[in-house]
Structures are given as C-alpha cells and as structure tokens.
C-alpha cells in the first residue's frame, strides 16, 4: 500500500502549484459550464474522475427516453458532451440502455452508469437492461468487464455475437 502522506510531503512546490492552478481553472470553467448547460438541460450533479478531473452531469428527459451526459471541466462547454448514456423507459420497472458514447479510459462511463443507477433508484425502477450487438464484439471483453464492475449480469453468445445485460436494484 502506498503511503499517501509520504507522497504529499515529498511533492515539490512546483507540483503543488501546478495542481492548484489546474483546480482553479477547472472550478472557473465549471462555473461557466454550469451556466451554459443549465440553459438547455437539467444539471443533476458534479463529480470527479479517478484522475481528479471535475465533470458536470446533466440529463435530457422525454416521455419514454432519457440521455445522461457528462462534460469535463478542463474545457469550455460549447454545446457538446464528452460522454453520454442514451436510454429508454421500457415500462415502469425497466430502463433500457440504447447506447453509451464518448471518450474511453477516462472514467466517464462509470460516472454516468453510477448516476443512471441512482436515477433508477430515485424513480423506483427495478431493472436496467441493455443489448450487446455484433458491432460491440471488437471490444466485448472490455464491455463485459465494465458491466460486471457495475454489478450487471452479463450473458454473451460468442457464436451469434450477441448478448444482454441486466441490473437489478434488489
């Protein structure tokens, strides 16, 4: 286990200043980004990635679908998100994930998935489902790992290049 107190003590003044400058810029951009995002969408949270980047999470809900979106505060918001989960309400008990889009290896998908599960909980929705389709099979092992990490049951048929995921609130 790494002794974080030891690492903190051994950071140079330059490294600490660099971190503080980055945080100050992110907080300034966060304030500006929230103003712009709130003009069109409902902001549901701010969060932080594993790399300590601040992000704004916002949602667009319609009658039978919703889109959770995320914007990283390292850049100014210009109307585009960095990652999104598109989902539809199948019935009063189920949200079905239609697609997850955005930059990979930044933790955005995990942040959005946690907020989708929180949304399901708040709306008393018991299941989140999704399909794994042929176009996903170039990264199917990565998908399986991602969904397992988020406590989904993952069923994959490698021969037919298809699969399904199910998360149960219970």
PDB file of C-alpha atoms in Angstrom:
ATOM      1  CA  UNK A   1       0.000   0.000   0.000  1.00  0.00           C
ATOM      2  CA  UNK A   2       1.285   3.468  -0.895  1.00  0.00           C
ATOM      3  CA  UNK A   3       1.745   5.895   1.959  1.00  0.00           C
ATOM      4  CA  UNK A   4      -0.067   8.956   0.599  1.00  0.00           C
ATOM      5  CA  UNK A   5       1.126  11.160   3.470  1.00  0.00           C
ATOM      6  CA  UNK A   6       4.710  10.410   2.430  1.00  0.00           C
ATOM      7  CA  UNK A   7       3.913  11.282  -1.186  1.00  0.00           C
ATOM      8  CA  UNK A   8       2.177  14.507  -0.155  1.00  0.00           C
ATOM      9  CA  UNK A   9       5.192  15.582   1.901  1.00  0.00           C
ATOM     10  CA  UNK A  10       7.562  14.931  -0.987  1.00  0.00           C
ATOM     11  CA  UNK A  11       5.692  16.887  -3.641  1.00  0.00           C
ATOM     12  CA  UNK A  12       7.651  19.852  -4.826  1.00  0.00           C
ATOM     13  CA  UNK A  13       6.263  23.334  -4.536  1.00  0.00           C
ATOM     14  CA  UNK A  14       6.119  23.386  -8.318  1.00  0.00           C
ATOM     15  CA  UNK A  15       3.928  20.237  -8.395  1.00  0.00           C
ATOM     16  CA  UNK A  16       1.602  21.613  -5.730  1.00  0.00           C
ATOM     17  CA  UNK A  17       1.290  24.942  -7.567  1.00  0.00           C
ATOM     18  CA  UNK A  18       0.572  23.103 -10.808  1.00  0.00           C
ATOM     19  CA  UNK A  19      -2.221  21.079  -9.135  1.00  0.00           C
ATOM     20  CA  UNK A  20      -3.721  24.207  -7.562  1.00  0.00           C
ATOM     21  CA  UNK A  21      -3.613  26.070 -10.886  1.00  0.00           C
ATOM     22  CA  UNK A  22      -5.359  23.160 -12.612  1.00  0.00           C
ATOM     23  CA  UNK A  23      -8.021  23.038  -9.908  1.00  0.00           C
ATOM     24  CA  UNK A  24      -8.569  26.801 -10.113  1.00  0.00           C
ATOM     25  CA  UNK A  25      -9.020  26.619 -13.890  1.00  0.00           C
ATOM     26  CA  UNK A  26     -11.418  23.669 -13.594  1.00  0.00           C
ATOM     27  CA  UNK A  27     -13.518  25.453 -10.974  1.00  0.00           C
ATOM     28  CA  UNK A  28     -13.682  28.612 -13.095  1.00  0.00           C
ATOM     29  CA  UNK A  29     -14.711  26.576 -16.136  1.00  0.00           C
ATOM     30  CA  UNK A  30     -17.175  24.572 -14.053  1.00  0.00           C
ATOM     31  CA  UNK A  31     -18.972  27.748 -13.068  1.00  0.00           C
ATOM     32  CA  UNK A  32     -19.118  28.922 -16.684  1.00  0.00           C
ATOM     33  CA  UNK A  33     -20.072  25.469 -17.983  1.00  0.00           C
ATOM     34  CA  UNK A  34     -22.903  25.095 -15.475  1.00  0.00           C
ATOM     35  CA  UNK A  35     -24.370  28.421 -16.617  1.00  0.00           C
ATOM     36  CA  UNK A  36     -24.334  27.305 -20.255  1.00  0.00           C
ATOM     37  CA  UNK A  37     -25.557  23.754 -19.653  1.00  0.00           C
ATOM     38  CA  UNK A  38     -28.411  24.919 -17.393  1.00  0.00           C
ATOM     39  CA  UNK A  39     -29.851  26.972 -20.271  1.00  0.00           C
ATOM     40  CA  UNK A  40     -30.893  23.733 -22.042  1.00  0.00           C
ATOM     41  CA  UNK A  41     -30.691  20.779 -19.643  1.00  0.00           C
ATOM     42  CA  UNK A  42     -31.200  19.772 -16.037  1.00  0.00           C
ATOM     43  CA  UNK A  43     -27.925  19.535 -14.150  1.00  0.00           C
ATOM     44  CA  UNK A  44     -28.064  16.573 -11.806  1.00  0.00           C
ATOM     45  CA  UNK A  45     -24.577  16.528 -10.315  1.00  0.00           C
ATOM     46  CA  UNK A  46     -20.943  17.430 -10.376  1.00  0.00           C
ATOM     47  CA  UNK A  47     -18.460  14.646  -9.850  1.00  0.00           C
ATOM     48  CA  UNK A  48     -14.779  13.880 -10.039  1.00  0.00           C
ATOM     49  CA  UNK A  49     -12.978  11.260 -12.130  1.00  0.00           C
ATOM     50  CA  UNK A  50     -10.284   8.989 -10.740  1.00  0.00           C
ATOM     51  CA  UNK A  51      -7.770  11.392 -12.326  1.00  0.00           C
ATOM     52  CA  UNK A  52      -9.254  14.240 -10.211  1.00  0.00           C
ATOM     53  CA  UNK A  53     -10.944  15.966 -13.149  1.00  0.00           C
ATOM     54  CA  UNK A  54     -14.204  17.704 -12.325  1.00  0.00           C
ATOM     55  CA  UNK A  55     -17.194  16.910 -14.525  1.00  0.00           C
ATOM     56  CA  UNK A  56     -20.759  18.170 -14.815  1.00  0.00           C
ATOM     57  CA  UNK A  57     -23.504  15.575 -15.264  1.00  0.00           C
ATOM     58  CA  UNK A  58     -26.749  16.652 -16.888  1.00  0.00           C
ATOM     59  CA  UNK A  59     -29.865  14.981 -18.234  1.00  0.00           C
ATOM     60  CA  UNK A  60     -32.356  15.399 -21.042  1.00  0.00           C
ATOM     61  CA  UNK A  61     -35.615  13.549 -20.325  1.00  0.00           C
ATOM     62  CA  UNK A  62     -38.512  12.945 -22.667  1.00  0.00           C
ATOM     63  CA  UNK A  63     -41.643  10.825 -22.236  1.00  0.00           C
ATOM     64  CA  UNK A  64     -40.069   7.481 -22.961  1.00  0.00           C
ATOM     65  CA  UNK A  65     -36.324   8.164 -23.095  1.00  0.00           C
ATOM     66  CA  UNK A  66     -33.532   9.980 -21.368  1.00  0.00           C
ATOM     67  CA  UNK A  67     -29.955  10.880 -22.052  1.00  0.00           C
ATOM     68  CA  UNK A  68     -27.408  11.343 -19.278  1.00  0.00           C
ATOM     69  CA  UNK A  69     -24.498  13.471 -20.422  1.00  0.00           C
ATOM     70  CA  UNK A  70     -21.153  14.477 -18.971  1.00  0.00           C
ATOM     71  CA  UNK A  71     -18.838  17.390 -19.693  1.00  0.00           C
ATOM     72  CA  UNK A  72     -15.255  17.598 -18.400  1.00  0.00           C
ATOM     73  CA  UNK A  73     -14.386  20.966 -16.845  1.00  0.00           C
ATOM     74  CA  UNK A  74     -10.931  21.039 -18.443  1.00  0.00           C
ATOM     75  CA  UNK A  75     -12.588  22.644 -21.450  1.00  0.00           C
ATOM     76  CA  UNK A  76     -15.242  25.259 -22.018  1.00  0.00           C
ATOM     77  CA  UNK A  77     -18.705  23.911 -22.817  1.00  0.00           C
ATOM     78  CA  UNK A  78     -19.559  24.579 -26.463  1.00  0.00           C
ATOM     79  CA  UNK A  79     -22.771  22.562 -26.674  1.00  0.00           C
ATOM     80  CA  UNK A  80     -21.163  19.117 -26.868  1.00  0.00           C
ATOM     81  CA  UNK A  81     -20.765  16.469 -24.197  1.00  0.00           C
ATOM     82  CA  UNK A  82     -17.708  14.273 -23.609  1.00  0.00           C
ATOM     83  CA  UNK A  83     -19.751  11.150 -22.858  1.00  0.00           C
ATOM     84  CA  UNK A  84     -23.407  10.093 -22.759  1.00  0.00           C
ATOM     85  CA  UNK A  85     -25.718   7.196 -21.965  1.00  0.00           C
ATOM     86  CA  UNK A  86     -28.820   7.062 -24.129  1.00  0.00           C
ATOM     87  CA  UNK A  87     -31.636   5.052 -22.586  1.00  0.00           C
ATOM     88  CA  UNK A  88     -35.333   4.467 -22.923  1.00  0.00           C
ATOM     89  CA  UNK A  89     -38.037   3.619 -20.429  1.00  0.00           C
ATOM     90  CA  UNK A  90     -39.369   0.199 -21.486  1.00  0.00           C
ATOM     91  CA  UNK A  91     -42.020   0.150 -18.778  1.00  0.00           C
ATOM     92  CA  UNK A  92     -42.476   1.391 -15.219  1.00  0.00           C
ATOM     93  CA  UNK A  93     -39.861  -1.087 -13.964  1.00  0.00           C
ATOM     94  CA  UNK A  94     -37.175  -1.006 -16.673  1.00  0.00           C
ATOM     95  CA  UNK A  95     -34.710   1.408 -18.242  1.00  0.00           C
ATOM     96  CA  UNK A  96     -33.035   0.008 -21.360  1.00  0.00           C
ATOM     97  CA  UNK A  97     -29.594   1.310 -22.350  1.00  0.00           C
ATOM     98  CA  UNK A  98     -29.606   2.053 -26.075  1.00  0.00           C
ATOM     99  CA  UNK A  99     -26.005   3.273 -26.320  1.00  0.00           C
ATOM    100  CA  UNK A 100     -23.017   4.559 -24.380  1.00  0.00           C
ATOM    101  CA  UNK A 101     -20.903   7.060 -26.284  1.00  0.00           C
ATOM    102  CA  UNK A 102     -17.824   9.110 -25.612  1.00  0.00           C
ATOM    103  CA  UNK A 103     -14.175   9.128 -24.794  1.00  0.00           C
ATOM    104  CA  UNK A 104     -12.763   5.907 -23.348  1.00  0.00           C
ATOM    105  CA  UNK A 105     -10.406   5.275 -20.428  1.00  0.00           C
ATOM    106  CA  UNK A 106     -11.316   8.455 -18.572  1.00  0.00           C
ATOM    107  CA  UNK A 107     -13.867   7.056 -16.116  1.00  0.00           C
ATOM    108  CA  UNK A 108     -16.752   8.875 -17.770  1.00  0.00           C
ATOM    109  CA  UNK A 109     -18.763   5.699 -18.424  1.00  0.00           C
ATOM    110  CA  UNK A 110     -18.523   4.660 -14.772  1.00  0.00           C
ATOM    111  CA  UNK A 111     -19.610   8.068 -13.542  1.00  0.00           C
ATOM    112  CA  UNK A 112     -22.582   8.062 -15.914  1.00  0.00           C
ATOM    113  CA  UNK A 113     -23.510   4.477 -15.010  1.00  0.00           C
ATOM    114  CA  UNK A 114     -23.489   5.335 -11.300  1.00  0.00           C
ATOM    115  CA  UNK A 115     -25.809   8.268 -11.991  1.00  0.00           C
ATOM    116  CA  UNK A 116     -28.087   6.124 -14.174  1.00  0.00           C
ATOM    117  CA  UNK A 117     -28.421   3.615 -11.323  1.00  0.00           C
ATOM    118  CA  UNK A 118     -29.109   6.495  -8.932  1.00  0.00           C
ATOM    119  CA  UNK A 119     -31.788   7.813 -11.317  1.00  0.00           C
ATOM    120  CA  UNK A 120     -33.355   4.337 -11.458  1.00  0.00           C
ATOM    121  CA  UNK A 121     -33.371   4.195  -7.669  1.00  0.00           C
ATOM    122  CA  UNK A 122     -34.968   7.665  -7.371  1.00  0.00           C
ATOM    123  CA  UNK A 123     -37.650   6.755  -9.909  1.00  0.00           C
ATOM    124  CA  UNK A 124     -38.292   3.364  -8.253  1.00  0.00           C
ATOM    125  CA  UNK A 125     -37.166   1.500 -11.371  1.00  0.00           C
ATOM    126  CA  UNK A 126     -36.009  -2.018 -10.597  1.00  0.00           C
ATOM    127  CA  UNK A 127     -34.123  -3.022 -13.763  1.00  0.00           C
ATOM    128  CA  UNK A 128     -31.588  -1.584 -16.169  1.00  0.00           C
ATOM    129  CA  UNK A 129     -31.121  -3.682 -19.288  1.00  0.00           C
ATOM    130  CA  UNK A 130     -29.165  -3.488 -22.499  1.00  0.00           C
ATOM    131  CA  UNK A 131     -28.087  -5.451 -25.531  1.00  0.00           C
ATOM    132  CA  UNK A 132     -24.643  -6.363 -26.758  1.00  0.00           C
ATOM    133  CA  UNK A 133     -24.735  -6.437 -30.544  1.00  0.00           C
ATOM    134  CA  UNK A 134     -22.402  -7.528 -33.327  1.00  0.00           C
ATOM    135  CA  UNK A 135     -20.738  -4.112 -33.653  1.00  0.00           C
ATOM    136  CA  UNK A 136     -19.687  -4.407 -29.963  1.00  0.00           C
ATOM    137  CA  UNK A 137     -17.687  -7.599 -30.438  1.00  0.00           C
ATOM    138  CA  UNK A 138     -14.406  -5.860 -31.224  1.00  0.00           C
ATOM    139  CA  UNK A 139     -14.458  -4.772 -27.554  1.00  0.00           C
ATOM    140  CA  UNK A 140     -16.778  -7.339 -25.957  1.00  0.00           C
ATOM    141  CA  UNK A 141     -14.319  -8.326 -23.205  1.00  0.00           C
ATOM    142  CA  UNK A 142     -13.992  -4.693 -22.197  1.00  0.00           C
ATOM    143  CA  UNK A 143     -17.796  -4.351 -22.106  1.00  0.00           C
ATOM    144  CA  UNK A 144     -18.124  -7.497 -20.020  1.00  0.00           C
ATOM    145  CA  UNK A 145     -15.582  -6.154 -17.524  1.00  0.00           C
ATOM    146  CA  UNK A 146     -17.345  -2.765 -17.385  1.00  0.00           C
ATOM    147  CA  UNK A 147     -20.795  -4.227 -16.769  1.00  0.00           C
ATOM    148  CA  UNK A 148     -19.532  -6.782 -14.260  1.00  0.00           C
ATOM    149  CA  UNK A 149     -17.819  -3.962 -12.377  1.00  0.00           C
ATOM    150  CA  UNK A 150     -21.205  -2.228 -12.150  1.00  0.00           C
ATOM    151  CA  UNK A 151     -22.915  -5.413 -10.917  1.00  0.00           C
ATOM    152  CA  UNK A 152     -24.787  -6.287 -14.079  1.00  0.00           C
ATOM    153  CA  UNK A 153     -25.493  -9.853 -15.036  1.00  0.00           C
ATOM    154  CA  UNK A 154     -23.827 -10.295 -18.433  1.00  0.00           C
ATOM    155  CA  UNK A 155     -24.830 -13.017 -20.885  1.00  0.00           C
ATOM    156  CA  UNK A 156     -22.773 -13.330 -24.066  1.00  0.00           C
ATOM    157  CA  UNK A 157     -23.288 -15.639 -27.029  1.00  0.00           C
ATOM    158  CA  UNK A 158     -19.965 -15.519 -28.877  1.00  0.00           C
ATOM    159  CA  UNK A 159     -21.224 -17.675 -31.735  1.00  0.00           C
ATOM    160  CA  UNK A 160     -24.153 -15.373 -32.555  1.00  0.00           C
ATOM    161  CA  UNK A 161     -22.189 -12.265 -31.498  1.00  0.00           C
ATOM    162  CA  UNK A 162     -24.963 -11.075 -29.246  1.00  0.00           C
ATOM    163  CA  UNK A 163     -25.650 -10.651 -25.590  1.00  0.00           C
ATOM    164  CA  UNK A 164     -27.642  -8.935 -22.910  1.00  0.00           C
ATOM    165  CA  UNK A 165     -27.047  -7.168 -19.636  1.00  0.00           C
ATOM    166  CA  UNK A 166     -29.374  -6.907 -16.654  1.00  0.00           C
ATOM    167  CA  UNK A 167     -29.003  -4.916 -13.442  1.00  0.00           C
ATOM    168  CA  UNK A 168     -31.497  -5.445 -10.647  1.00  0.00           C
ATOM    169  CA  UNK A 169     -31.980  -2.803  -7.936  1.00  0.00           C
ATOM    170  CA  UNK A 170     -32.894  -5.545  -5.458  1.00  0.00           C
TER     171      UNK A 170
END
